[in-house]
Coordinates of C-alpha atoms in Angstrom, one line a residue:
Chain A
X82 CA 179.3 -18.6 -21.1
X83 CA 176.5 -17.9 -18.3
X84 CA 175.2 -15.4 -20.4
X85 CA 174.0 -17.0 -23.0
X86 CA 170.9 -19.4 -22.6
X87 CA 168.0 -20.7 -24.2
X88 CA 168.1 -23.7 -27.1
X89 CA 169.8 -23.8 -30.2
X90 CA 167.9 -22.6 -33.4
X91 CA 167.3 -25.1 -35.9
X92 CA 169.2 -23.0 -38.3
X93 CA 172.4 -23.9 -36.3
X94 CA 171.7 -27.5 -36.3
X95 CA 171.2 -27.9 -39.8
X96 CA 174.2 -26.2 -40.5
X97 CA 176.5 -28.0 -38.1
X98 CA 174.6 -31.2 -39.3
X99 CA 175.7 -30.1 -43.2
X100 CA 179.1 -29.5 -42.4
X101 CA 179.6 -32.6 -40.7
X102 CA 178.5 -34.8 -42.9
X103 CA 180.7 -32.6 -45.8
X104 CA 183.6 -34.2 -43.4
X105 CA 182.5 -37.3 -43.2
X106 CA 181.9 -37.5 -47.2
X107 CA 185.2 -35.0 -47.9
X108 CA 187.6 -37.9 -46.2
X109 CA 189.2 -38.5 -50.0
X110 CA 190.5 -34.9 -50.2
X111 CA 191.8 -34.1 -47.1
X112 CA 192.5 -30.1 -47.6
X113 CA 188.7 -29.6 -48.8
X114 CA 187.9 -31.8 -45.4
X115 CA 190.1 -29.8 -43.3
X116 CA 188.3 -26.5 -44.1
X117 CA 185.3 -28.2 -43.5
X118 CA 186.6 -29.1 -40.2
X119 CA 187.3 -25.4 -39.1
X120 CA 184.4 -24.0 -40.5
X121 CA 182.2 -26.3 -38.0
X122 CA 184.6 -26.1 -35.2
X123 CA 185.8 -22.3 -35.3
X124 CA 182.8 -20.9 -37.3
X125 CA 179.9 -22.7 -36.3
X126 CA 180.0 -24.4 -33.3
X127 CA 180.6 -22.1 -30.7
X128 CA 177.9 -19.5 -32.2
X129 CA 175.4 -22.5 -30.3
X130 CA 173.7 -20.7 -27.0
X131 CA 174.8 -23.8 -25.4
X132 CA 178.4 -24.4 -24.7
X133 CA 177.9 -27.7 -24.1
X134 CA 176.2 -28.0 -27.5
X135 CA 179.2 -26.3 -29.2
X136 CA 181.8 -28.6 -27.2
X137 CA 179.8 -31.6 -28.5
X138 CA 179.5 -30.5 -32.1
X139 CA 183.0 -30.2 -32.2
X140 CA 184.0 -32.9 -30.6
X141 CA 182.1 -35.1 -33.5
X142 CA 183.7 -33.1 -36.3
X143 CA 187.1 -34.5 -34.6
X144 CA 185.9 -38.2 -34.2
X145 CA 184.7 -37.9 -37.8
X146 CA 187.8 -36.9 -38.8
X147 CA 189.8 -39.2 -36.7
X148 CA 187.6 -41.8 -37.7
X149 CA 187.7 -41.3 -41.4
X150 CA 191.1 -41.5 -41.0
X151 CA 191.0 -44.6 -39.1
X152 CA 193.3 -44.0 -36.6
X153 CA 192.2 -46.3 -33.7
X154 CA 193.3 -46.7 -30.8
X155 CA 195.4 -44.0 -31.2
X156 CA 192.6 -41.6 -31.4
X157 CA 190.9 -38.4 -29.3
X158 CA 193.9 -36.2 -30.0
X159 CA 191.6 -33.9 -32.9
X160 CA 188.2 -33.8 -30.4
X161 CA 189.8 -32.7 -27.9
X162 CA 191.4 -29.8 -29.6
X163 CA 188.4 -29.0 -31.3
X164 CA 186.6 -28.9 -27.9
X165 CA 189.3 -27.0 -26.5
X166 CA 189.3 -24.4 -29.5
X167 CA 185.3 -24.5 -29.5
X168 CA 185.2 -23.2 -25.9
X169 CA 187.7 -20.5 -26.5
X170 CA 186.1 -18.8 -28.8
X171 CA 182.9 -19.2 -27.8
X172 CA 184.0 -17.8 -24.4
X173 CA 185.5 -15.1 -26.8
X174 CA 182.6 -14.0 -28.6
X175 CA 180.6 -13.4 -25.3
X176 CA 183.6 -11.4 -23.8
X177 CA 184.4 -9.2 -26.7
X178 CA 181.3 -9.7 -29.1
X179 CA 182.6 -9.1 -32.8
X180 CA 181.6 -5.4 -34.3
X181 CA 183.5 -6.1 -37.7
X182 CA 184.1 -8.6 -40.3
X183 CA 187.3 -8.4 -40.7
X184 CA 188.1 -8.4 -37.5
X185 CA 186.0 -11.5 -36.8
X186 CA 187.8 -12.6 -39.9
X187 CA 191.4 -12.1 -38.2
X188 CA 190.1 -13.7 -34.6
X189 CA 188.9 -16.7 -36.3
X190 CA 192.2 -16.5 -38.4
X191 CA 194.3 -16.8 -35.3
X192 CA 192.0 -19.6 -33.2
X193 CA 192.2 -21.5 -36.4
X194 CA 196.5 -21.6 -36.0
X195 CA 195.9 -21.8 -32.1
X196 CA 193.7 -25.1 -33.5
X197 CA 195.9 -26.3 -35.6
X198 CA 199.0 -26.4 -32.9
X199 CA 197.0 -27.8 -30.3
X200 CA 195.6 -30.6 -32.9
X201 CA 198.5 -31.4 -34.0
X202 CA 200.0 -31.2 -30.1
X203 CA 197.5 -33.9 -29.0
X204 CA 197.8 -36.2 -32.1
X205 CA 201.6 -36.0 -31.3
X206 CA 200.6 -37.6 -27.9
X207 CA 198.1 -39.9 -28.8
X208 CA 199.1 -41.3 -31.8
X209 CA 202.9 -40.5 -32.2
X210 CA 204.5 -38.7 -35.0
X211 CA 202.5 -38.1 -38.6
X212 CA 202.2 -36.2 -41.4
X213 CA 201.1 -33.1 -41.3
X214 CA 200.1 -32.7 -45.1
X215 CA 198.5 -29.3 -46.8
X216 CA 195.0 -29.3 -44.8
X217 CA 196.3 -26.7 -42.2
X218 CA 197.8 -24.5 -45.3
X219 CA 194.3 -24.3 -47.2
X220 CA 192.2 -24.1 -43.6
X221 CA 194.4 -20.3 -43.3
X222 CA 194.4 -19.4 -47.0
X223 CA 190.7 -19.8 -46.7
X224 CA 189.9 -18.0 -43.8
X225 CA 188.4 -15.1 -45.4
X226 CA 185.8 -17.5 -46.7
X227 CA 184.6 -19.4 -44.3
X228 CA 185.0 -16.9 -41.4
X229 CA 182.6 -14.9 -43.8
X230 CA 180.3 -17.5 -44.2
X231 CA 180.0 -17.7 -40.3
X232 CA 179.8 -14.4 -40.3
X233 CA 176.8 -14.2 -42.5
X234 CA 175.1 -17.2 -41.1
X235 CA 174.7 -16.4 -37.3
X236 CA 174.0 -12.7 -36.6
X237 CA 174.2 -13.3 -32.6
X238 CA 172.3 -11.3 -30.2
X239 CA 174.8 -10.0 -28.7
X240 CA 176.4 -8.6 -31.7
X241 CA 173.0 -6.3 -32.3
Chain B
X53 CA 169.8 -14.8 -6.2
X54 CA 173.3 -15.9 -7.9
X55 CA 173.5 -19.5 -8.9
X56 CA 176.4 -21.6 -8.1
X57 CA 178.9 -21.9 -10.7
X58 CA 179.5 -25.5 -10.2
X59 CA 176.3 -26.4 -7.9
X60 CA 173.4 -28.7 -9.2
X61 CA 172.4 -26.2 -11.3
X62 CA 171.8 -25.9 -14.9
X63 CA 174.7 -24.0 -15.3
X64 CA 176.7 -26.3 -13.1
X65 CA 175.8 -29.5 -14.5
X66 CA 176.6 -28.1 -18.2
X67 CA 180.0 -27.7 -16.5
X68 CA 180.7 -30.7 -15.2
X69 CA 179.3 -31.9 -18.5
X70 CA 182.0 -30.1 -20.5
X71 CA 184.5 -31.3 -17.9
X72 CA 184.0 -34.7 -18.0
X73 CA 183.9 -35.0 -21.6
X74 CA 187.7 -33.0 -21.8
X75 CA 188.8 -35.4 -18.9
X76 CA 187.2 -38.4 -20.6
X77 CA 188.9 -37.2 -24.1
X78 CA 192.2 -36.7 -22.3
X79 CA 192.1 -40.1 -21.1
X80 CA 191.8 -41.7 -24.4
X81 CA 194.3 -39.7 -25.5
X82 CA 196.7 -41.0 -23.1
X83 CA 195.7 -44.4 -22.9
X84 CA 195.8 -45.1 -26.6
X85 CA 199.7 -44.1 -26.8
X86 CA 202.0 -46.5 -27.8
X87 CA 201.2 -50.0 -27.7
X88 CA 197.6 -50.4 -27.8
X89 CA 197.3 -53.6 -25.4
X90 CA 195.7 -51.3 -23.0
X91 CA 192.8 -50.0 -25.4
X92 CA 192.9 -54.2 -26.2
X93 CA 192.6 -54.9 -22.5
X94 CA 189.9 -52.3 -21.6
X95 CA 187.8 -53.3 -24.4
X96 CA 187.5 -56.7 -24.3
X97 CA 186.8 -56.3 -20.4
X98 CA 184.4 -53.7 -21.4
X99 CA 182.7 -56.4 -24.3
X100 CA 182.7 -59.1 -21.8
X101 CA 179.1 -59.4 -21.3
X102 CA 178.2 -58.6 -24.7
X103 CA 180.2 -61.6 -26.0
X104 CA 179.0 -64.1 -22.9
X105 CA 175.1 -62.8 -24.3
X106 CA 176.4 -63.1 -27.8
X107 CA 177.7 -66.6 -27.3
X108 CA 174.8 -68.1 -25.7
X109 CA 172.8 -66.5 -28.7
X110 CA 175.1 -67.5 -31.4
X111 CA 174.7 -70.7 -29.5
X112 CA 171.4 -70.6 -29.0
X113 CA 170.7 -70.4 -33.0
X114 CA 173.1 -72.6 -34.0
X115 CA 170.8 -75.3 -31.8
X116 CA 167.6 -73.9 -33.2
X117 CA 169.3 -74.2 -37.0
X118 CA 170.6 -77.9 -35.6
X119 CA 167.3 -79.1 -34.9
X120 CA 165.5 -77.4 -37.7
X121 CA 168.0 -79.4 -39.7
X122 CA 167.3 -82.7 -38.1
X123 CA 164.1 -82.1 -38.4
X124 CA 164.5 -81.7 -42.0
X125 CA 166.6 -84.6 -42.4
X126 CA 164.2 -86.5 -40.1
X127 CA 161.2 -85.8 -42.6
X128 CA 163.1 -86.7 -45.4
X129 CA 164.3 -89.5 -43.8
X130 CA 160.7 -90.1 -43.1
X131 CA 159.7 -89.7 -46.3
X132 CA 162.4 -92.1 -48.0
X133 CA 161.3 -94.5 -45.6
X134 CA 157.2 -94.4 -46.2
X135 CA 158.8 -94.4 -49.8
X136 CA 160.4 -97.7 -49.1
X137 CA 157.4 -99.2 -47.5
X138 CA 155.7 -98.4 -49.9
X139 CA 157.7 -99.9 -52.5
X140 CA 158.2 -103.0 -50.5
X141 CA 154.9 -103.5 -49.8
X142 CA 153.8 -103.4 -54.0
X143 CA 156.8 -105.8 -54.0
X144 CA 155.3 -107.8 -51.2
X145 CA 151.7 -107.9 -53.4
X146 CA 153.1 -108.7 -56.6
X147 CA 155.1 -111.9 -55.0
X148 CA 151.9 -112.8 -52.5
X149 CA 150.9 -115.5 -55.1
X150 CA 154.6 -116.8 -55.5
X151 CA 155.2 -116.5 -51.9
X152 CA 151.8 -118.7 -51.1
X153 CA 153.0 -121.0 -53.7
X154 CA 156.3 -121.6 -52.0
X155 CA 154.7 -122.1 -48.7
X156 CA 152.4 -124.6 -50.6
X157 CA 155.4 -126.6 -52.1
X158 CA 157.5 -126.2 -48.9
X159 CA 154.2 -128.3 -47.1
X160 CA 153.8 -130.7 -50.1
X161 CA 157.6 -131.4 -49.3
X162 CA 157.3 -131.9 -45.9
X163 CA 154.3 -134.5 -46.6
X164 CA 156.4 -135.9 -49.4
X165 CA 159.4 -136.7 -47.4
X166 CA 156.9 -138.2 -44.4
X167 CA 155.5 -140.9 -47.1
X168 CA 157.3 -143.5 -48.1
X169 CA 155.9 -143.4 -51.0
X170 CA 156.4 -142.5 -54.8
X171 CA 154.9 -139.2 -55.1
X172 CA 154.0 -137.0 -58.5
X173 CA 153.1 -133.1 -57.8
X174 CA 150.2 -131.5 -59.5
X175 CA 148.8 -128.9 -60.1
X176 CA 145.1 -127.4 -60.4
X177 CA 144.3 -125.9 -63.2
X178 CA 140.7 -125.9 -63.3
X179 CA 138.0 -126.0 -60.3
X180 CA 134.3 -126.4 -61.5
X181 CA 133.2 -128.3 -58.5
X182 CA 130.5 -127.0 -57.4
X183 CA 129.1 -127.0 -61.1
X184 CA 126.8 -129.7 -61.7
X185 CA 128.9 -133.1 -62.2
X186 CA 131.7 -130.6 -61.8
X187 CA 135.0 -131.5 -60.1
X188 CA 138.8 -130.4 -61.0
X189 CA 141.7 -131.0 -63.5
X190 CA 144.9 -130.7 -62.9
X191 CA 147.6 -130.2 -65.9
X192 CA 149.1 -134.0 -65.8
X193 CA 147.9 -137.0 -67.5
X194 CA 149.1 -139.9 -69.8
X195 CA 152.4 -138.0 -69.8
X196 CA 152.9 -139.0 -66.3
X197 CA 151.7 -142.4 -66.6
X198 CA 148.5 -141.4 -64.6
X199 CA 145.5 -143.9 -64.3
X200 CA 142.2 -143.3 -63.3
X201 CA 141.1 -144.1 -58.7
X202 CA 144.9 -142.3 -58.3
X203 CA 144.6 -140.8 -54.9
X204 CA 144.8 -137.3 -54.7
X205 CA 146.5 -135.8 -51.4
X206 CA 147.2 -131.9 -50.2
X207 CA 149.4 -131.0 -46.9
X208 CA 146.4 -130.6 -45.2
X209 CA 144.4 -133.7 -46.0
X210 CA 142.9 -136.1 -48.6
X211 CA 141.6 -134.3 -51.7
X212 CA 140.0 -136.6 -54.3
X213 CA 141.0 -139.4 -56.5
X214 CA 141.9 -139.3 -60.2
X215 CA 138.5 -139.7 -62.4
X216 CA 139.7 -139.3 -66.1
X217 CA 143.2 -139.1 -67.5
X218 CA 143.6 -137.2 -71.0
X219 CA 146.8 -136.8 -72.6
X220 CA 148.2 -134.2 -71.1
X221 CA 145.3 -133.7 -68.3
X222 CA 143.7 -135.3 -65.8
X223 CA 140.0 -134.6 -64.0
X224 CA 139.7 -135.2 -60.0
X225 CA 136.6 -136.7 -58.1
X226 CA 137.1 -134.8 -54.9
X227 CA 136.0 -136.1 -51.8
X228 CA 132.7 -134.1 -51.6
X229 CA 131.5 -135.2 -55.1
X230 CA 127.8 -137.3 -55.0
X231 CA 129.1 -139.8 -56.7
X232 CA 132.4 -140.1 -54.2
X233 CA 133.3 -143.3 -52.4
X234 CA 136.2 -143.7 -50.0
X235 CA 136.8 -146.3 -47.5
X236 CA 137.4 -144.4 -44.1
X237 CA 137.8 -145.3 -40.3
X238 CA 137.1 -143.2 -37.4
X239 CA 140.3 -142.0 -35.5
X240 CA 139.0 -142.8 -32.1
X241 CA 136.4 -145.8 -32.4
X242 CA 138.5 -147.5 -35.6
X243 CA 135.0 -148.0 -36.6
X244 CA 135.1 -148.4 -40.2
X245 CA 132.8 -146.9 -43.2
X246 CA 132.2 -145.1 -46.3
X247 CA 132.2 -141.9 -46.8
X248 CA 130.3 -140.6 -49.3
X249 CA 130.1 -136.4 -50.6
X250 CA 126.8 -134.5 -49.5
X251 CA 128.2 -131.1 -50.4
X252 CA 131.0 -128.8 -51.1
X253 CA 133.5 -129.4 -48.0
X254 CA 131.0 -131.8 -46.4
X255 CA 130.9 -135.8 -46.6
X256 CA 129.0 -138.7 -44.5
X257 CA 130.4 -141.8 -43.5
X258 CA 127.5 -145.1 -43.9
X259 CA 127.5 -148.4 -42.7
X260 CA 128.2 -147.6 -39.1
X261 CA 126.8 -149.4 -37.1
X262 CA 124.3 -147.8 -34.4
X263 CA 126.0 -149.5 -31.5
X264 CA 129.5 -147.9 -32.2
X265 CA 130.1 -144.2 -30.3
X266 CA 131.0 -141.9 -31.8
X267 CA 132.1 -138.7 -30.8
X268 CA 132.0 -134.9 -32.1
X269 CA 135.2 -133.9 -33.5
X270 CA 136.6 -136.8 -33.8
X271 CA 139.0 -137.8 -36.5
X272 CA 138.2 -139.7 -39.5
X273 CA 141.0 -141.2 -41.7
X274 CA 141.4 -143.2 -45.0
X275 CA 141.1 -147.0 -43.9
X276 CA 143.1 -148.2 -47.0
X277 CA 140.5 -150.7 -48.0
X278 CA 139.6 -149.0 -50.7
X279 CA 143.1 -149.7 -52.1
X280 CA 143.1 -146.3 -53.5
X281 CA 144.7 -144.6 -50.3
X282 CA 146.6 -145.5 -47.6
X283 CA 145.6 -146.0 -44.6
X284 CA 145.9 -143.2 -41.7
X285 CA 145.8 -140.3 -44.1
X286 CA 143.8 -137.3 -42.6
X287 CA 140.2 -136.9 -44.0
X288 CA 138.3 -134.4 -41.6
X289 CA 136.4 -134.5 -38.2
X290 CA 133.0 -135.2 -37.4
X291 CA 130.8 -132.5 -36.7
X292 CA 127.0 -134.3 -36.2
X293 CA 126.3 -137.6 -35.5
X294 CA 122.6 -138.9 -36.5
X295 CA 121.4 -142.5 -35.6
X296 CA 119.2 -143.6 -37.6
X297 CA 117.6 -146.9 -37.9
X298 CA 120.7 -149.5 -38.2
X299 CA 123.4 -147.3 -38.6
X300 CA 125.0 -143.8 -37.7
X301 CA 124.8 -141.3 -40.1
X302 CA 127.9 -139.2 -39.6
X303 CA 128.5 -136.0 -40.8
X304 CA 131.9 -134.9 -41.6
X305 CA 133.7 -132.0 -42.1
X306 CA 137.0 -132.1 -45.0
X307 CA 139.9 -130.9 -44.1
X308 CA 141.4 -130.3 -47.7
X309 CA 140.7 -127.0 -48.6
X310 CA 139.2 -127.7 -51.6
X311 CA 138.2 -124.1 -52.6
X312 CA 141.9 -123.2 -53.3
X313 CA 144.1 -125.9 -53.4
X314 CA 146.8 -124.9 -56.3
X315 CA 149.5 -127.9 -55.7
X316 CA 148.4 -131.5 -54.9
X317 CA 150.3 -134.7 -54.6
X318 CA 149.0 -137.8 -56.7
X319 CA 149.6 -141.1 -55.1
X320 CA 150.5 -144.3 -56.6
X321 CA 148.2 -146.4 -58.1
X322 CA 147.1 -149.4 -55.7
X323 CA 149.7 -148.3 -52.5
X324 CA 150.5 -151.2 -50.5
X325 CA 151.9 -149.5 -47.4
X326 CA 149.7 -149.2 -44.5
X327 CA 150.1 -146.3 -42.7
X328 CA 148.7 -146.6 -38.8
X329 CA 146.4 -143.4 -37.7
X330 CA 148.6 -141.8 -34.9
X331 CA 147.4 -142.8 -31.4
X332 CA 146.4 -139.5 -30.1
X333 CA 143.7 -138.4 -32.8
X334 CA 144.1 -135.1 -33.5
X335 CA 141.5 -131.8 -32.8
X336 CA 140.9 -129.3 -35.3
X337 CA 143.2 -126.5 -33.8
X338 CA 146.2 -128.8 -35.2
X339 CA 145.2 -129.7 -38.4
X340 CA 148.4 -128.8 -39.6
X341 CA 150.0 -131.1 -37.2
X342 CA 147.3 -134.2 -38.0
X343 CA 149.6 -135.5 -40.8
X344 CA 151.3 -138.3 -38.5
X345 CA 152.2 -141.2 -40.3
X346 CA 153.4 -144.3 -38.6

């Protein structure tokens, strides 16, 4: 995390901004918002030089989720896993910077199950049981997709 | 030198800024399971001086809007009322003439019930006198039995006597006429004389003699000699006394208000009651009052 430092490009804001609103306005078709909702959080957030940054760019993707779903009180479950999931693999990417797309491909791939657990983990405590629906299903089927276009949006220093 | 990893650093505080918002995340979670009285509890602790400023605003317009209201409804208020006014005070203007009538009748009623005698009520229809040989006519004649040397009364004094009588009109001599005679006595002296017009709402008494004293002011009443009026009815109060060389000549001032009279009483002909002038003469700040028959 230390080793990255400096501000954000205003290429990765606007991005980040995009995809959050495409949550926020994807609320009545919940698979189409849930692979918005990895892309930001798995794909784009932790590529910020900030970790911070990342962590709070996630964090809104989950309250905008949460709150679209309007699930208050009962709510922070989906933040905090993205937060969680945004750290990892932005710790990730410094420790082992990716040198393939397929491989990036298949890390993202596995962080976004590893996101999907631990969502669903933390909804469990916060709001009791729910439905778990199809959103997790078309997040993984379209992995290759997204994890591309995150790919071909940030080409991080440290992948050079 | 290496930084910290968690000193004041910006490094460090990035961490503690990461931490705090997982502990703060964890801590919703965990507070909003279950029954959500705790979230309720917390928030509306949280919100308590929002809603103690937001009450005292809320209240604070709703007693702006209040009094912006009564304001309102004070102005229109306002306005009905200047509307009212308004309309009461046309009302007022259009009955002025009926209202001054009334109080003219009301007198003439009073007077009427103080004489014990048979009084008609006229009225003036015409009022020429300062025209040469002018005088007035009121709108009764033969059809009320009317003759001519009638005395003609108002609530405020002796007016005339009754000069011509047509069939359904009648013309007055009033007291200031030239060719006016009445008998009349001073109020104070009893000294008796004739009073004869000079001018309009001026007479002289003659015949007085130049040994008699007379004073300014002083009363002059009908003597009843004249056999036209009474005796003690009001005819007006001396304002100049000049002695010339047998005899006083008094100047005298009418009380009738012969410039707008509208409603007299006509006397009967010849009256035989003799009414006494009142003991205390009256002044001319209680004209009204002077009308004190015994």
């Amino acid at each position: 995390m230390s080793g990255r430092s400096g501000s954000s490009s205003l290429r990765q804001i606007i991005a980040a901004g995009l995809t959050l609103g495409a949550i926020h306005q994807t609320a009545p078709w919940p698979a189409v918002q849930a692979v918005f909702h990895a892309l930001l959080v798995i794909g784009l957030a932790p590529e910020f030089r900030s970790p911070l940054m990342g962590a709070l760019w996630a964090a809104a993707g989950g309250w905008v989720v949460e709150g679209t779903l309007r699930m208050y009180p009962h709510m922070g479950g989906t933040p905090f896993a993205d937060m969680v999931v945004c750290l990892l693999v932005s710790w990730t990417l410094v420790q082992w910077p990716p040198r393939a797309p397929k491989a990036y491909w298949g890390r993202l791939g596995a962080f976004a199950v590893l996101h999907i657990l631990l969502a669903h983990g933390m909804v469990l405590i916060a709001a009791g049981s729910h439905y778990w629906g199809y959103g997790s299903l078309w997040t993984l089927l379209t992995v290759p997709l997204w994890a591309a276009l995150s790919y071909k949006l940030y080409l991080p220093h440290y992948r050079e | 030198m290496r930084q910290r990893p968690w000193g004041w650093n910006p490094t460090g505080r990035r961490r503690w800024a990461i931490t705090a918002l997982l502990l703060g995340h964890l801590a919703w979670i965990l507070m909003g399971r279950g029954d959500s009285n705790r979230w309720q509890w917390l928030l509306g602790v949280l919100s308590t001086p929002a809603q103690v400023v937001s009450e005292k605003w809320i209240s604070w317009r709703q007693e702006g809007a209040e009094k912006v209201q009564n304001l309102a409804r004070a102005e229109a208020e306002l306005r009905q009322l200047r509307f009212q006014v308004d309309s009461l005070q046309k009302e007022a203007a259009q009955n002025a003439s009926k209202v001054q009538e009334a109080e003219e009748a009301g007198k003439l009623l009073g007077l009427k019930q103080q004489l014990p005698l048979e009084l008609k009520t006229a009225r003036i229809i015409a009022n020429v006198r300062k025209a040469p040989f002018g005088g007035m006519v009121i709108d009764r004649g033969k059809d009320l039995n009317l003759v001519p040397d009638q005395g003609i009364i108002c609530p405020e004094g002796v007016v005339g006597r009754i000069w011509a009588v047509a069939s359904h009109q009648a013309s007055v001599l009033p007291l200031d006429a030239y060719n006016a005679s009445t008998a009349v006595m001073l109020g104070r002296s009893r000294a008796t004389g004739v009073l004869q017009g000079v001018g309009p709402g001026r007479a002289e008494i003659r015949y007085i003699g130049s040994q008699e004293m007379v004073q300014i002011n002083e009363a002059v009443f009908t003597s009843g000699l004249d056999g036209v009026f009474p005796r003690g009815l009001l005819v007006g109060y001396v304002t100049a006394v000049h002695p010339q060389d047998v005899e006083l000549r008094v100047e005298v001032t009418l009380v009738a208000p012969l410039d707008r009279l509208d409603l007299v009483l006509i006397l009967p002909p010849r009256p035989e009651i003799q009414l006494q002038p009142p003991s205390t003469p009256p002044t001319p700040a209680s004209k009204a009052q002077s009308q004190e028959p015994k």
